[in-house]
Amino acid sequence: MTKQSAVVPEAVAPEAVVVTQPGATVPASSPVFPYPPLKAAVGLPIKKFLQKQEISSGGRVSSWDEHPSALGMFEEIVSLSKGKKIVMFLDYDGTLSPIVDDPDRAYMSKAMRAAVRDVAKLFPTAIVSGRCRDKVYSFVRLAELYYAGSHGMDIKCPKFNKGNKPALFQPASEFLPMIDVVSKLLAEKTRAIRGSRVENNRFCVSVHFRCVDEKRWVELAMQVRSVLHDFPKLRLTHGRKVLEIRPSIEWDKGKALEFLLESLGLSDSNDVLPVYIGDDRTDEDAFKVLRERGQGFGILVSKVPKESHATYSLQEPSEVMDFLHRLVEWKRLSGKGHPRV
Ligand SMILES: [Mg+2]
């Protein structure tokens, strides 16, 4: 194994662990959240750090002034979209489905599925998730959508190529064997920690700790870190009560959004309005891309005000469904529905 330069202080938070080696590319994501810089994290007990991070996947702020409700601002939002083609990007967990203890049971309601189906009839619509693409498809079950699984590292487009067959884009395919090995090692190493759950998402691995006793969070994080020590081309991030192991390539949900716009032939278009709805730290990469493009906007799903690159907010999946309903209703009334792509 190549000698690595590992930035892994003993008591640093798992999400701050970035392992690099010459030639390995570490994504240039610059989280908006005020995570303590690495030095500040040294000496901070992992447990406290985990608690702190879990409470707020983004830094808490005192009010929603910066990110008003997308329902409350609906009229303004649709006025922005006049003459533009809306493209919808939807995260899955915590956005279309509630966050539940068992990740295998994160079902979306029939009503939500119907709302997404209606939206997709009017606007190109993509699901962008950290989950394995097949898994998220098994929850959503709408063939007409675009799916970007594994944080955008596994993209399937409907009717994309000349043969009218779904096209795949997998920028991290070389990592598949490694991810498989790491997934098995993680399952082995964490087996003794009750409530932990390793999920192989094909191009990334999730270690869920929602059901782990808080007293054992540190132990779990240390076990994960010990496995990753031998895999310098992988990096560790975290979402909502989940540690995530991903290839160190410059690819994230933001890049997936750009790829999808391009595949729709809309990347250079001025009359496109991408709307991205998500609840997780990883969705910030997409919110940030929209900010940088000066095009469209992000909507953060959260019950508490947070720092975010999103423009608007919604409190929970039920509000996401209300927003989707209103969008469909508005488009139908305006009588200018775009044909499905
Ligand atoms: Mg989510």
PDB file of N, CA, C and O in Angstrom, residues 222-274:
ATOM      1  N   MET A 222     -14.536   4.920  15.688  1.00  0.00           N
ATOM      2  CA  MET A 222     -13.151   4.452  15.700  1.00  0.00           C
ATOM      3  C   MET A 222     -12.999   3.178  14.851  1.00  0.00           C
ATOM      4  O   MET A 222     -12.008   3.007  14.150  1.00  0.00           O
ATOM      5  N   GLN A 223     -13.977   2.318  14.927  1.00  0.00           N
ATOM      6  CA  GLN A 223     -13.921   1.080  14.128  1.00  0.00           C
ATOM      7  C   GLN A 223     -13.944   1.410  12.634  1.00  0.00           C
ATOM      8  O   GLN A 223     -13.196   0.844  11.844  1.00  0.00           O
ATOM      9  N   VAL A 224     -14.802   2.331  12.275  1.00  0.00           N
ATOM     10  CA  VAL A 224     -14.898   2.719  10.865  1.00  0.00           C
ATOM     11  C   VAL A 224     -13.575   3.324  10.420  1.00  0.00           C
ATOM     12  O   VAL A 224     -13.040   3.013   9.358  1.00  0.00           O
ATOM     13  N   ARG A 225     -13.049   4.171  11.257  1.00  0.00           N
ATOM     14  CA  ARG A 225     -11.792   4.831  10.909  1.00  0.00           C
ATOM     15  C   ARG A 225     -10.654   3.813  10.766  1.00  0.00           C
ATOM     16  O   ARG A 225      -9.811   3.926   9.892  1.00  0.00           O
ATOM     17  N   SER A 226     -10.667   2.792  11.627  1.00  0.00           N
ATOM     18  CA  SER A 226      -9.588   1.795  11.558  1.00  0.00           C
ATOM     19  C   SER A 226      -9.656   1.028  10.232  1.00  0.00           C
ATOM     20  O   SER A 226      -8.631   0.677   9.658  1.00  0.00           O
ATOM     21  N   VAL A 227     -10.863   0.780   9.742  1.00  0.00           N
ATOM     22  CA  VAL A 227     -10.993   0.089   8.454  1.00  0.00           C
ATOM     23  C   VAL A 227     -10.478   0.991   7.328  1.00  0.00           C
ATOM     24  O   VAL A 227      -9.730   0.570   6.449  1.00  0.00           O
ATOM     25  N   LEU A 228     -10.867   2.241   7.389  1.00  0.00           N
ATOM     26  CA  LEU A 228     -10.501   3.164   6.299  1.00  0.00           C
ATOM     27  C   LEU A 228      -9.008   3.467   6.237  1.00  0.00           C
ATOM     28  O   LEU A 228      -8.511   3.925   5.214  1.00  0.00           O
ATOM     29  N   HIS A 229      -8.334   3.201   7.342  1.00  0.00           N
ATOM     30  CA  HIS A 229      -6.905   3.476   7.394  1.00  0.00           C
ATOM     31  C   HIS A 229      -6.163   2.808   6.244  1.00  0.00           C
ATOM     32  O   HIS A 229      -5.180   3.329   5.716  1.00  0.00           O
ATOM     33  N   ASP A 230      -6.631   1.644   5.832  1.00  0.00           N
ATOM     34  CA  ASP A 230      -5.960   0.896   4.758  1.00  0.00           C
ATOM     35  C   ASP A 230      -6.497   1.231   3.369  1.00  0.00           C
ATOM     36  O   ASP A 230      -6.122   0.605   2.390  1.00  0.00           O
ATOM     37  N   PHE A 231      -7.407   2.189   3.292  1.00  0.00           N
ATOM     38  CA  PHE A 231      -7.994   2.527   1.993  1.00  0.00           C
ATOM     39  C   PHE A 231      -7.910   4.036   1.748  1.00  0.00           C
ATOM     40  O   PHE A 231      -8.912   4.760   1.848  1.00  0.00           O
ATOM     41  N   PRO A 232      -6.719   4.503   1.434  1.00  0.00           N
ATOM     42  CA  PRO A 232      -6.533   5.955   1.322  1.00  0.00           C
ATOM     43  C   PRO A 232      -7.270   6.599   0.160  1.00  0.00           C
ATOM     44  O   PRO A 232      -7.353   7.822   0.111  1.00  0.00           O
ATOM     45  N   LYS A 233      -7.799   5.797  -0.739  1.00  0.00           N
ATOM     46  CA  LYS A 233      -8.539   6.402  -1.848  1.00  0.00           C
ATOM     47  C   LYS A 233     -10.018   6.577  -1.523  1.00  0.00           C
ATOM     48  O   LYS A 233     -10.806   6.971  -2.368  1.00  0.00           O
ATOM     49  N   LEU A 234     -10.351   6.278  -0.277  1.00  0.00           N
ATOM     50  CA  LEU A 234     -11.729   6.492   0.154  1.00  0.00           C
ATOM     51  C   LEU A 234     -11.761   7.601   1.183  1.00  0.00           C
ATOM     52  O   LEU A 234     -10.772   7.850   1.869  1.00  0.00           O
ATOM     53  N   ARG A 235     -12.880   8.246   1.307  1.00  0.00           N
ATOM     54  CA  ARG A 235     -12.995   9.300   2.312  1.00  0.00           C
ATOM     55  C   ARG A 235     -14.277   9.108   3.116  1.00  0.00           C
ATOM     56  O   ARG A 235     -15.202   8.423   2.674  1.00  0.00           O
ATOM     57  N   LEU A 236     -14.279   9.740   4.270  1.00  0.00           N
ATOM     58  CA  LEU A 236     -15.388   9.572   5.203  1.00  0.00           C
ATOM     59  C   LEU A 236     -16.127  10.892   5.366  1.00  0.00           C
ATOM     60  O   LEU A 236     -15.521  11.927   5.638  1.00  0.00           O
ATOM     61  N   THR A 237     -17.438  10.847   5.188  1.00  0.00           N
ATOM     62  CA  THR A 237     -18.259  12.038   5.452  1.00  0.00           C
ATOM     63  C   THR A 237     -19.418  11.563   6.328  1.00  0.00           C
ATOM     64  O   THR A 237     -19.497  10.386   6.676  1.00  0.00           O
ATOM     65  N   HIS A 238     -20.309  12.462   6.691  1.00  0.00           N
ATOM     66  CA  HIS A 238     -21.469  11.978   7.427  1.00  0.00           C
ATOM     67  C   HIS A 238     -22.718  12.740   7.034  1.00  0.00           C
ATOM     68  O   HIS A 238     -22.672  13.871   6.578  1.00  0.00           O
ATOM     69  N   GLY A 239     -23.822  12.029   7.224  1.00  0.00           N
ATOM     70  CA  GLY A 239     -25.122  12.657   6.998  1.00  0.00           C
ATOM     71  C   GLY A 239     -25.914  12.593   8.290  1.00  0.00           C
ATOM     72  O   GLY A 239     -25.340  12.679   9.376  1.00  0.00           O
ATOM     73  N   ARG A 240     -27.196  12.389   8.184  1.00  0.00           N
ATOM     74  CA  ARG A 240     -28.041  12.378   9.386  1.00  0.00           C
ATOM     75  C   ARG A 240     -27.952  11.011  10.060  1.00  0.00           C
ATOM     76  O   ARG A 240     -28.544  10.053   9.636  1.00  0.00           O
ATOM     77  N   LYS A 241     -27.186  10.946  11.146  1.00  0.00           N
ATOM     78  CA  LYS A 241     -26.916   9.697  11.876  1.00  0.00           C
ATOM     79  C   LYS A 241     -26.428   8.589  10.956  1.00  0.00           C
ATOM     80  O   LYS A 241     -26.846   7.426  11.062  1.00  0.00           O
ATOM     81  N   VAL A 242     -25.560   8.967  10.058  1.00  0.00           N
ATOM     82  CA  VAL A 242     -24.954   7.981   9.179  1.00  0.00           C
ATOM     83  C   VAL A 242     -23.545   8.447   8.808  1.00  0.00           C
ATOM     84  O   VAL A 242     -23.312   9.632   8.546  1.00  0.00           O
ATOM     85  N   LEU A 243     -22.598   7.504   8.882  1.00  0.00           N
ATOM     86  CA  LEU A 243     -21.249   7.772   8.385  1.00  0.00           C
ATOM     87  C   LEU A 243     -21.197   7.250   6.962  1.00  0.00           C
ATOM     88  O   LEU A 243     -21.727   6.163   6.683  1.00  0.00           O
ATOM     89  N   GLU A 244     -20.573   7.989   6.077  1.00  0.00           N
ATOM     90  CA  GLU A 244     -20.584   7.573   4.682  1.00  0.00           C
ATOM     91  C   GLU A 244     -19.172   7.486   4.126  1.00  0.00           C
ATOM     92  O   GLU A 244     -18.367   8.397   4.306  1.00  0.00           O
ATOM     93  N   ILE A 245     -18.895   6.385   3.484  1.00  0.00           N
ATOM     94  CA  ILE A 245     -17.567   6.138   2.926  1.00  0.00           C
ATOM     95  C   ILE A 245     -17.694   6.211   1.414  1.00  0.00           C
ATOM     96  O   ILE A 245     -18.508   5.503   0.807  1.00  0.00           O
ATOM     97  N   ARG A 246     -16.897   7.092   0.822  1.00  0.00           N
ATOM     98  CA  ARG A 246     -17.042   7.324  -0.615  1.00  0.00           C
ATOM     99  C   ARG A 246     -15.691   7.381  -1.307  1.00  0.00           C
ATOM    100  O   ARG A 246     -14.689   7.736  -0.682  1.00  0.00           O
ATOM    101  N   PRO A 247     -15.649   7.113  -2.597  1.00  0.00           N
ATOM    102  CA  PRO A 247     -14.407   7.302  -3.350  1.00  0.00           C
ATOM    103  C   PRO A 247     -13.989   8.775  -3.320  1.00  0.00           C
ATOM    104  O   PRO A 247     -14.841   9.665  -3.375  1.00  0.00           O
ATOM    105  N   SER A 248     -12.696   8.985  -3.225  1.00  0.00           N
ATOM    106  CA  SER A 248     -12.197  10.366  -3.234  1.00  0.00           C
ATOM    107  C   SER A 248     -12.090  10.879  -4.660  1.00  0.00           C
ATOM    108  O   SER A 248     -10.991  11.076  -5.173  1.00  0.00           O
ATOM    109  N   ILE A 249     -13.209  11.046  -5.291  1.00  0.00           N
ATOM    110  CA  ILE A 249     -13.198  11.647  -6.625  1.00  0.00           C
ATOM    111  C   ILE A 249     -13.992  12.942  -6.556  1.00  0.00           C
ATOM    112  O   ILE A 249     -14.804  13.135  -5.649  1.00  0.00           O
ATOM    113  N   GLU A 250     -13.731  13.796  -7.502  1.00  0.00           N
ATOM    114  CA  GLU A 250     -14.433  15.079  -7.497  1.00  0.00           C
ATOM    115  C   GLU A 250     -15.822  14.903  -8.087  1.00  0.00           C
ATOM    116  O   GLU A 250     -16.086  15.277  -9.229  1.00  0.00           O
ATOM    117  N   TRP A 251     -16.658  14.300  -7.334  1.00  0.00           N
ATOM    118  CA  TRP A 251     -18.018  14.064  -7.798  1.00  0.00           C
ATOM    119  C   TRP A 251     -18.959  14.083  -6.601  1.00  0.00           C
ATOM    120  O   TRP A 251     -18.660  13.492  -5.572  1.00  0.00           O
ATOM    121  N   ASP A 252     -20.040  14.773  -6.717  1.00  0.00           N
ATOM    122  CA  ASP A 252     -21.000  14.865  -5.624  1.00  0.00           C
ATOM    123  C   ASP A 252     -22.363  15.194  -6.220  1.00  0.00           C
ATOM    124  O   ASP A 252     -22.542  15.185  -7.448  1.00  0.00           O
ATOM    125  N   LYS A 253     -23.324  15.497  -5.366  1.00  0.00           N
ATOM    126  CA  LYS A 253     -24.677  15.762  -5.861  1.00  0.00           C
ATOM    127  C   LYS A 253     -24.719  17.011  -6.751  1.00  0.00           C
ATOM    128  O   LYS A 253     -25.547  17.116  -7.653  1.00  0.00           O
ATOM    129  N   GLY A 254     -23.823  17.945  -6.488  1.00  0.00           N
ATOM    130  CA  GLY A 254     -23.762  19.152  -7.325  1.00  0.00           C
ATOM    131  C   GLY A 254     -23.301  18.818  -8.735  1.00  0.00           C
ATOM    132  O   GLY A 254     -23.856  19.301  -9.733  1.00  0.00           O
ATOM    133  N   LYS A 255     -22.290  17.961  -8.804  1.00  0.00           N
ATOM    134  CA  LYS A 255     -21.783  17.545 -10.119  1.00  0.00           C
ATOM    135  C   LYS A 255     -22.859  16.734 -10.848  1.00  0.00           C
ATOM    136  O   LYS A 255     -23.017  16.832 -12.064  1.00  0.00           O
ATOM    137  N   ALA A 256     -23.570  15.923 -10.085  1.00  0.00           N
ATOM    138  CA  ALA A 256     -24.646  15.126 -10.686  1.00  0.00           C
ATOM    139  C   ALA A 256     -25.722  16.043 -11.267  1.00  0.00           C
ATOM    140  O   ALA A 256     -26.230  15.807 -12.367  1.00  0.00           O
ATOM    141  N   LEU A 257     -26.039  17.105 -10.544  1.00  0.00           N
ATOM    142  CA  LEU A 257     -27.034  18.069 -11.039  1.00  0.00           C
ATOM    143  C   LEU A 257     -26.572  18.672 -12.369  1.00  0.00           C
ATOM    144  O   LEU A 257     -27.338  18.741 -13.344  1.00  0.00           O
ATOM    145  N   GLU A 258     -25.319  19.061 -12.423  1.00  0.00           N
ATOM    146  CA  GLU A 258     -24.793  19.660 -13.662  1.00  0.00           C
ATOM    147  C   GLU A 258     -24.814  18.638 -14.806  1.00  0.00           C
ATOM    148  O   GLU A 258     -25.156  18.972 -15.933  1.00  0.00           O
ATOM    149  N   PHE A 259     -24.428  17.404 -14.479  1.00  0.00           N
ATOM    150  CA  PHE A 259     -24.437  16.353 -15.502  1.00  0.00           C
ATOM    151  C   PHE A 259     -25.849  16.147 -16.047  1.00  0.00           C
ATOM    152  O   PHE A 259     -26.062  16.022 -17.257  1.00  0.00           O
ATOM    153  N   LEU A 260     -26.815  16.124 -15.149  1.00  0.00           N
ATOM    154  CA  LEU A 260     -28.192  15.883 -15.578  1.00  0.00           C
ATOM    155  C   LEU A 260     -28.719  17.041 -16.432  1.00  0.00           C
ATOM    156  O   LEU A 260     -29.399  16.828 -17.432  1.00  0.00           O
ATOM    157  N   LEU A 261     -28.377  18.252 -16.051  1.00  0.00           N
ATOM    158  CA  LEU A 261     -28.799  19.400 -16.872  1.00  0.00           C
ATOM    159  C   LEU A 261     -28.205  19.285 -18.272  1.00  0.00           C
ATOM    160  O   LEU A 261     -28.864  19.549 -19.282  1.00  0.00           O
ATOM    161  N   GLU A 262     -26.946  18.856 -18.303  1.00  0.00           N
ATOM    162  CA  GLU A 262     -26.278  18.709 -19.599  1.00  0.00           C
ATOM    163  C   GLU A 262     -26.952  17.603 -20.419  1.00  0.00           C
ATOM    164  O   GLU A 262     -27.194  17.763 -21.617  1.00  0.00           O
ATOM    165  N   SER A 263     -27.267  16.513 -19.756  1.00  0.00           N
ATOM    166  CA  SER A 263     -27.883  15.403 -20.484  1.00  0.00           C
ATOM    167  C   SER A 263     -29.270  15.775 -20.996  1.00  0.00           C
ATOM    168  O   SER A 263     -29.753  15.188 -21.959  1.00  0.00           O
ATOM    169  N   LEU A 264     -29.870  16.760 -20.372  1.00  0.00           N
ATOM    170  CA  LEU A 264     -31.169  17.259 -20.842  1.00  0.00           C
ATOM    171  C   LEU A 264     -31.007  18.323 -21.927  1.00  0.00           C
ATOM    172  O   LEU A 264     -31.991  18.846 -22.444  1.00  0.00           O
ATOM    173  N   GLY A 265     -29.761  18.647 -22.219  1.00  0.00           N
ATOM    174  CA  GLY A 265     -29.504  19.685 -23.221  1.00  0.00           C
ATOM    175  C   GLY A 265     -29.802  21.074 -22.687  1.00  0.00           C
ATOM    176  O   GLY A 265     -30.055  22.006 -23.449  1.00  0.00           O
ATOM    177  N   LEU A 266     -29.748  21.230 -21.371  1.00  0.00           N
ATOM    178  CA  LEU A 266     -30.137  22.507 -20.777  1.00  0.00           C
ATOM    179  C   LEU A 266     -28.998  23.215 -20.061  1.00  0.00           C
ATOM    180  O   LEU A 266     -29.214  24.250 -19.424  1.00  0.00           O
ATOM    181  N   SER A 267     -27.793  22.661 -20.163  1.00  0.00           N
ATOM    182  CA  SER A 267     -26.724  23.230 -19.343  1.00  0.00           C
ATOM    183  C   SER A 267     -26.346  24.647 -19.761  1.00  0.00           C
ATOM    184  O   SER A 267     -25.927  25.450 -18.934  1.00  0.00           O
ATOM    185  N   ASP A 268     -26.509  24.965 -21.055  1.00  0.00           N
ATOM    186  CA  ASP A 268     -26.150  26.315 -21.499  1.00  0.00           C
ATOM    187  C   ASP A 268     -27.371  27.193 -21.714  1.00  0.00           C
ATOM    188  O   ASP A 268     -27.275  28.285 -22.265  1.00  0.00           O
ATOM    189  N   SER A 269     -28.478  26.698 -21.285  1.00  0.00           N
ATOM    190  CA  SER A 269     -29.715  27.431 -21.542  1.00  0.00           C
ATOM    191  C   SER A 269     -29.954  28.492 -20.463  1.00  0.00           C
ATOM    192  O   SER A 269     -29.733  28.256 -19.281  1.00  0.00           O
ATOM    193  N   ASN A 270     -30.408  29.647 -20.895  1.00  0.00           N
ATOM    194  CA  ASN A 270     -30.727  30.698 -19.928  1.00  0.00           C
ATOM    195  C   ASN A 270     -32.155  30.601 -19.423  1.00  0.00           C
ATOM    196  O   ASN A 270     -32.521  31.249 -18.454  1.00  0.00           O
ATOM    197  N   ASP A 271     -32.928  29.801 -20.126  1.00  0.00           N
ATOM    198  CA  ASP A 271     -34.336  29.750 -19.721  1.00  0.00           C
ATOM    199  C   ASP A 271     -34.683  28.481 -18.947  1.00  0.00           C
ATOM    200  O   ASP A 271     -35.770  27.960 -19.031  1.00  0.00           O
ATOM    201  N   VAL A 272     -33.702  28.005 -18.195  1.00  0.00           N
ATOM    202  CA  VAL A 272     -33.959  26.835 -17.362  1.00  0.00           C
ATOM    203  C   VAL A 272     -33.955  27.251 -15.887  1.00  0.00           C
ATOM    204  O   VAL A 272     -33.208  28.144 -15.488  1.00  0.00           O
ATOM    205  N   LEU A 273     -34.813  26.651 -15.112  1.00  0.00           N
ATOM    206  CA  LEU A 273     -34.881  26.965 -13.683  1.00  0.00           C
ATOM    207  C   LEU A 273     -34.798  25.660 -12.879  1.00  0.00           C
ATOM    208  O   LEU A 273     -35.812  25.019 -12.618  1.00  0.00           O
ATOM    209  N   PRO A 274     -33.580  25.270 -12.507  1.00  0.00           N
ATOM    210  CA  PRO A 274     -33.455  24.041 -11.706  1.00  0.00           C
ATOM    211  C   PRO A 274     -33.891  24.302 -10.261  1.00  0.00           C
ATOM    212  O   PRO A 274     -33.535  25.320  -9.670  1.00  0.00           O
TER     213      PRO A 274
END
